[in-house]
């Protein structure tokens, strides 16, 4: 799954750190590795690198670095997800569970088919609840409903809500009313709060 | 680790994503550019050394620095911030937004406006098609609007000049009002 170059969410997601092991030396970059004082990063060093860098340096044919799977995608947690995907707080387990998981497939781990399967089944298991609640929560505080969702699910929830609100406003005959842009309305709200405080 | 400052700028944008533009972080941008310069210079010297002394083992580090340069470049693109503004605010940005943009961003915005305008002209035959109009399905040619703030004089197609004073109500052609409604100057009154 490719990242969207201009998406803020994708940029932030690729900032997540992964445990890696270097398979070659990186001369003159020893300062990036906090635990030792060497000038170079030696072969076989264990350290953490952000996803964007790990992805860019990883090569299928040559051994440059090897990436360890984060806990959430390993067998232990996969069993939990397969048992009941709805109990897990995906916001706490790293808010980008699905996107990061898809990116992890890039690193040719032998567990890839199982990881992919778990990601898919977890999504399918949780989707029904997300969709249901997004279509039935009208004009109420939804924070309890979304707090355990990961970012992708939150986006879907928001789409569902916006569809629901659009339909309700159409029913009320408000659909053709032209409105000020949301940027303008938010700016005004902020100005009022600033003046009041 | 490299590119930490760049990600900070992105986080700033993300926090403000409800549409308000954060003040242009000139200092932050300068730090990112400085980091890019340092990475580039280090790479130049390593490349020269690798070529002249055949030190191929320097290549992984060169590649790493190059990735950092690309990453920084990705994070500081102005289009992330301002493309949406043309659609929301119309072709003239209100002063409070302009205040938060730097010269390069304003220039980019001007070029984006031009591209959009020439695209619109190329559609729909001779006159072109204004795609920033009619964002909601129109029901009638004329609409009732109320003025939310003083906006001065406003001329409509048949030459009549209307004075837009706060709380005055008018019956105006829809296509003239759409921009002003989006900007929050007029309010569409639906009975």
XYZ file of C-alpha atoms in Angstrom:
388
model
C 0.000 0.000 0.000
C 1.609 3.216 -1.127
C 1.678 6.360 0.964
C 0.023 9.539 -0.177
C 2.960 11.908 -0.619
C 0.997 14.993 0.418
C -1.052 13.529 3.238
C -0.204 14.878 6.685
C -1.408 11.663 8.279
C 0.904 9.582 6.122
C 3.859 11.785 6.939
C 3.173 11.461 10.661
C 2.589 7.738 10.402
C 5.921 7.179 8.689
C 7.597 8.906 11.615
C 6.880 5.905 13.855
C 10.058 4.217 15.079
C 10.928 0.624 14.343
C 13.505 -1.616 15.991
C 16.135 -2.523 13.388
C 19.479 -4.262 13.118
C 22.083 -2.928 10.717
C 23.600 -5.460 8.344
C 26.380 -3.172 7.083
C 28.434 -0.304 8.455
C 27.330 3.297 8.146
C 30.526 5.348 8.377
C 30.593 8.747 10.123
C 27.045 8.464 11.396
C 27.839 7.059 14.815
C 26.262 10.090 16.476
C 22.813 8.848 15.454
C 23.192 5.896 17.769
C 22.963 7.151 21.308
C 24.156 4.178 23.281
C 27.711 4.058 21.944
C 30.391 6.615 21.264
C 31.788 5.367 18.001
C 32.344 7.374 14.875
C 30.581 4.825 12.652
C 27.450 2.752 13.099
C 28.884 -0.755 13.149
C 27.381 -3.724 11.380
C 25.043 -5.633 13.673
C 23.986 -2.597 15.712
C 20.520 -2.708 17.179
C 18.810 0.645 17.190
C 15.579 2.401 16.301
C 14.956 4.140 13.013
C 11.819 5.895 11.792
C 9.714 4.015 9.233
C 10.467 6.439 6.397
C 14.171 5.898 6.742
C 13.916 2.135 7.218
C 11.785 1.879 4.104
C 14.147 4.017 2.036
C 17.271 2.104 3.085
C 15.812 -1.409 2.938
C 16.773 -3.433 -0.094
C 15.339 -6.805 -1.000
C 18.430 -8.179 -2.682
C 21.189 -6.743 -0.514
C 21.355 -6.898 3.228
C 21.416 -3.321 4.462
C 19.222 -3.619 7.506
C 16.708 -6.016 8.956
C 13.542 -4.780 10.607
C 11.985 -6.345 13.674
C 8.233 -6.540 13.835
C 6.731 -4.260 16.475
C 4.952 -6.201 19.257
C 1.494 -5.459 17.941
C 2.111 -7.394 14.721
C 3.778 -10.408 16.287
C 2.239 -13.770 16.913
C 1.223 -13.110 20.518
C -0.906 -10.107 19.714
C -2.094 -11.608 16.454
C -3.742 -14.414 18.441
C -5.568 -11.844 20.553
C -6.773 -9.991 17.480
C -7.919 -13.181 15.814
C -9.852 -14.207 18.918
C -11.863 -11.014 19.301
C -10.876 -7.886 17.417
C -13.440 -5.716 19.168
C -11.894 -5.768 22.617
C -8.664 -4.114 21.615
C -8.004 -0.418 22.109
C -6.441 0.332 18.747
C -5.792 3.922 19.637
C -3.493 2.879 22.447
C -1.788 0.142 20.433
C -0.298 2.760 18.146
C -2.861 4.989 16.517
C -1.849 3.886 13.004
C -2.393 0.144 13.392
C -3.666 -0.597 9.884
C -1.463 1.816 7.935
C 1.706 0.917 9.787
C 0.852 -2.761 9.465
C 0.480 -2.402 5.707
C 3.801 -0.590 5.527
C 5.475 -3.356 7.547
C 4.673 -5.807 4.746
C 7.285 -3.916 2.756
C 10.071 -5.611 4.723
C 9.622 -9.178 3.485
C 9.159 -10.839 6.822
C 8.277 -14.544 6.590
C 5.255 -13.732 8.757
C 3.825 -11.367 6.119
C 0.904 -13.588 5.019
C -0.194 -13.991 8.644
C 0.182 -10.302 9.372
C -1.809 -9.379 6.291
C -4.507 -11.852 7.227
C -4.772 -10.535 10.787
C -4.947 -6.925 9.616
C -7.757 -7.771 7.259
C -9.748 -9.889 9.697
C -9.379 -7.310 12.454
C -10.685 -4.618 10.159
C -13.621 -6.743 9.077
C -14.420 -7.664 12.662
C -14.486 -4.087 13.862
C -15.983 -2.405 10.847
C -19.575 -3.300 11.581
C -19.542 -1.611 14.951
C -17.829 1.501 13.618
C -20.272 1.841 10.770
C -23.288 1.234 12.998
C -22.302 3.826 15.564
C -21.357 6.434 12.962
C -24.780 6.113 11.331
C -26.763 6.262 14.548
C -25.050 8.880 16.637
C -26.758 12.104 15.617
C -26.003 15.346 17.380
C -24.369 13.762 20.390
C -20.972 13.501 22.001
C -19.156 10.732 20.179
C -15.894 10.740 22.097
C -16.634 7.471 23.901
C -17.355 5.803 20.568
C -14.138 6.872 18.876
C -11.590 6.708 21.646
C -10.602 3.098 20.950
C -10.437 3.466 17.173
C -7.299 3.741 15.126
C -6.815 6.602 12.676
C -8.221 4.822 9.649
C -11.354 3.840 11.578
C -11.688 7.384 12.886
C -11.607 8.669 9.318
C -14.343 6.232 8.362
C -16.365 7.253 11.382
C -16.082 10.899 10.388
C -17.194 10.109 6.823
C -20.161 8.212 8.206
C -21.098 11.125 10.432
C -20.767 13.622 7.641
C -23.024 11.462 5.465
C -25.560 11.211 8.286
C -25.509 14.961 8.911
C -25.811 15.649 5.200
C -28.859 13.406 4.950
C -30.500 14.981 7.996
C -29.971 18.467 6.665
C -31.407 17.406 3.309
C -34.491 16.064 5.051
C -34.920 19.397 6.755
C -34.663 21.212 3.458
C -31.385 22.827 4.392
C -29.358 21.162 1.689
C -29.593 24.012 -0.757
C -28.771 26.712 1.726
C -25.443 28.262 0.927
C -23.176 28.520 3.905
C -19.992 30.250 4.881
C -16.944 28.057 4.552
C -15.967 26.026 7.590
C -12.631 27.855 7.716
C -14.433 31.155 8.126
C -16.787 29.798 10.783
C -13.947 28.285 12.790
C -11.985 31.504 12.590
C -14.958 33.431 13.892
C -15.492 30.995 16.736
C -11.870 31.298 17.715
C -12.011 35.083 17.595
C -15.017 35.102 19.917
C -13.295 32.784 22.368
C -10.179 34.950 22.262
C -12.190 38.081 23.021
C -14.045 36.364 25.828
C -10.939 35.028 27.549
C 17.941 11.733 14.453
C 17.629 13.934 11.415
C 14.364 15.580 10.312
C 12.968 16.046 13.807
C 12.391 19.750 13.225
C 10.552 19.032 9.987
C 8.150 16.670 11.727
C 7.507 19.335 14.354
C 6.316 21.662 11.588
C 3.994 18.937 10.328
C 2.603 18.384 13.836
C 1.874 22.121 14.059
C -0.118 21.899 10.844
C -1.951 18.813 12.031
C -3.007 20.515 15.269
C -4.544 23.340 13.325
C -6.219 21.136 10.770
C -9.695 22.487 11.463
C -8.925 25.063 8.826
C -7.114 27.845 10.527
C -3.631 28.487 9.220
C -0.929 28.587 11.888
C 1.491 31.509 11.824
C 4.328 30.887 9.419
C 7.113 29.285 11.417
C 10.032 31.057 9.841
C 12.464 29.976 12.490
C 11.441 26.351 12.158
C 11.761 26.475 8.404
C 15.189 28.048 8.656
C 16.360 25.248 10.947
C 15.133 22.627 8.509
C 16.883 24.363 5.619
C 20.081 24.572 7.662
C 19.900 20.863 8.374
C 19.400 20.205 4.670
C 22.416 22.321 3.801
C 24.615 20.505 6.306
C 23.442 17.097 5.038
C 24.063 18.129 1.449
C 27.546 19.430 2.144
C 28.520 16.322 4.063
C 27.259 14.200 1.201
C 29.157 16.232 -1.402
C 32.406 15.732 0.425
C 31.739 12.011 0.992
C 30.844 11.506 -2.671
C 34.055 13.167 -3.788
C 36.035 11.020 -1.386
C 34.251 7.857 -2.490
C 34.951 8.645 -6.126
C 38.549 9.756 -5.833
C 39.709 7.179 -3.282
C 37.349 4.419 -4.301
C 35.790 4.259 -0.824
C 32.560 2.523 -1.674
C 31.735 1.813 1.968
C 30.786 5.472 2.364
C 27.836 4.908 0.077
C 25.299 3.675 2.670
C 25.788 6.836 4.704
C 25.485 8.973 1.597
C 22.235 7.239 0.818
C 20.959 7.779 4.348
C 21.661 11.491 4.242
C 20.010 11.697 0.843
C 16.862 10.088 2.257
C 16.850 12.696 5.026
C 17.091 15.477 2.462
C 14.099 14.084 0.560
C 12.162 13.722 3.786
C 12.793 17.314 4.806
C 11.779 18.445 1.370
C 8.531 16.532 1.622
C 7.695 18.061 4.980
C 8.155 21.687 4.037
C 6.090 21.780 0.859
C 3.842 24.843 0.849
C 1.075 23.071 -0.997
C 0.285 21.174 2.175
C -0.782 24.383 3.780
C -2.495 26.439 1.236
C -4.141 24.674 -1.648
C -7.412 24.376 0.239
C -7.506 28.108 0.799
C -8.332 28.947 -2.797
C -11.445 26.788 -2.648
C -12.610 28.082 0.697
C -11.825 31.748 0.488
C -12.011 32.504 -3.200
C -9.336 34.190 -5.206
C -8.686 37.054 -2.807
C -7.417 35.911 0.553
C -8.569 37.830 3.617
C -5.804 39.824 5.314
C -5.676 37.715 8.454
C -4.688 34.676 6.420
C -2.250 36.560 4.234
C -0.558 37.789 7.375
C 0.370 34.222 8.259
C 1.899 33.357 4.908
C 5.403 34.063 3.702
C 6.352 35.556 0.339
C 7.022 32.207 -1.331
C 3.648 30.864 -0.250
C 1.865 33.909 -1.636
C 3.720 33.444 -4.889
C 2.739 29.765 -5.002
C -0.844 30.714 -4.275
C -0.818 33.212 -7.144
C 0.427 30.528 -9.519
C -2.133 28.019 -8.289
C -4.857 30.589 -8.879
C -3.598 31.100 -12.433
C -3.510 27.359 -13.132
C -7.010 26.954 -11.772
C -8.275 29.890 -13.833
C -6.798 28.607 -17.089
C -8.208 25.150 -16.359
C -11.652 26.609 -15.812
C -11.399 28.595 -19.032
C -10.592 25.461 -20.970
C -13.837 23.767 -19.952
C -17.326 24.355 -21.262
C -16.748 25.946 -24.668
C -16.079 29.662 -25.152
C -16.750 31.150 -21.778
C -15.296 28.484 -19.575
C -16.912 27.067 -16.470
C -16.422 28.414 -12.990
C -16.120 25.262 -10.935
C -15.854 27.131 -7.675
C -19.489 28.159 -8.089
C -22.597 26.176 -7.284
C -21.046 24.022 -4.587
C -24.576 23.102 -3.561
C -27.347 22.294 -6.055
C -29.053 25.591 -6.973
C -32.816 25.870 -6.591
C -33.364 29.341 -7.980
C -31.622 32.107 -9.859
C -32.144 34.750 -7.208
C -31.731 34.321 -3.471
C -32.517 36.285 -0.349
C -29.437 37.305 1.604
C -28.786 39.199 4.802
C -25.659 41.181 5.320
C -23.577 40.159 8.330
C -21.062 42.953 8.209
C -20.524 46.218 6.413
C -19.028 45.517 3.034
C -19.525 48.781 1.190
C -20.901 49.072 -2.311
C -21.611 46.092 -4.494
C -22.377 46.290 -8.200
C -24.546 43.697 -9.936
C -24.691 42.837 -13.627
C -27.348 45.308 -14.718
C -25.347 48.198 -13.283
C -27.283 48.711 -10.060
C -25.153 49.455 -7.045
C -26.270 47.997 -3.725
C -24.993 49.181 -0.375
C -24.142 46.226 1.829
C -24.722 47.454 5.312
C -24.907 45.219 8.360
C -28.332 43.581 8.778
C -29.704 44.816 5.477
C -31.541 42.236 3.406
C -31.393 41.938 -0.376
C -32.715 39.809 -3.216
C -29.734 39.160 -5.420
C -28.564 36.869 -8.207
C -27.142 33.691 -6.798
C -23.922 33.654 -8.754
C -22.924 37.093 -7.501
C -23.455 36.194 -3.875
C -21.862 32.794 -3.651
C -18.343 34.063 -2.965
C -19.504 36.560 -0.361
C -21.548 33.921 1.432
C -18.571 31.601 1.596
C -16.504 34.409 3.031
C -19.080 35.019 5.722
C -20.051 38.522 4.574
C -23.592 37.566 3.574
C -25.954 34.999 4.992
C -28.333 33.001 2.836
C -31.848 33.393 4.211
C -34.061 30.391 3.658
C -37.677 30.837 4.559
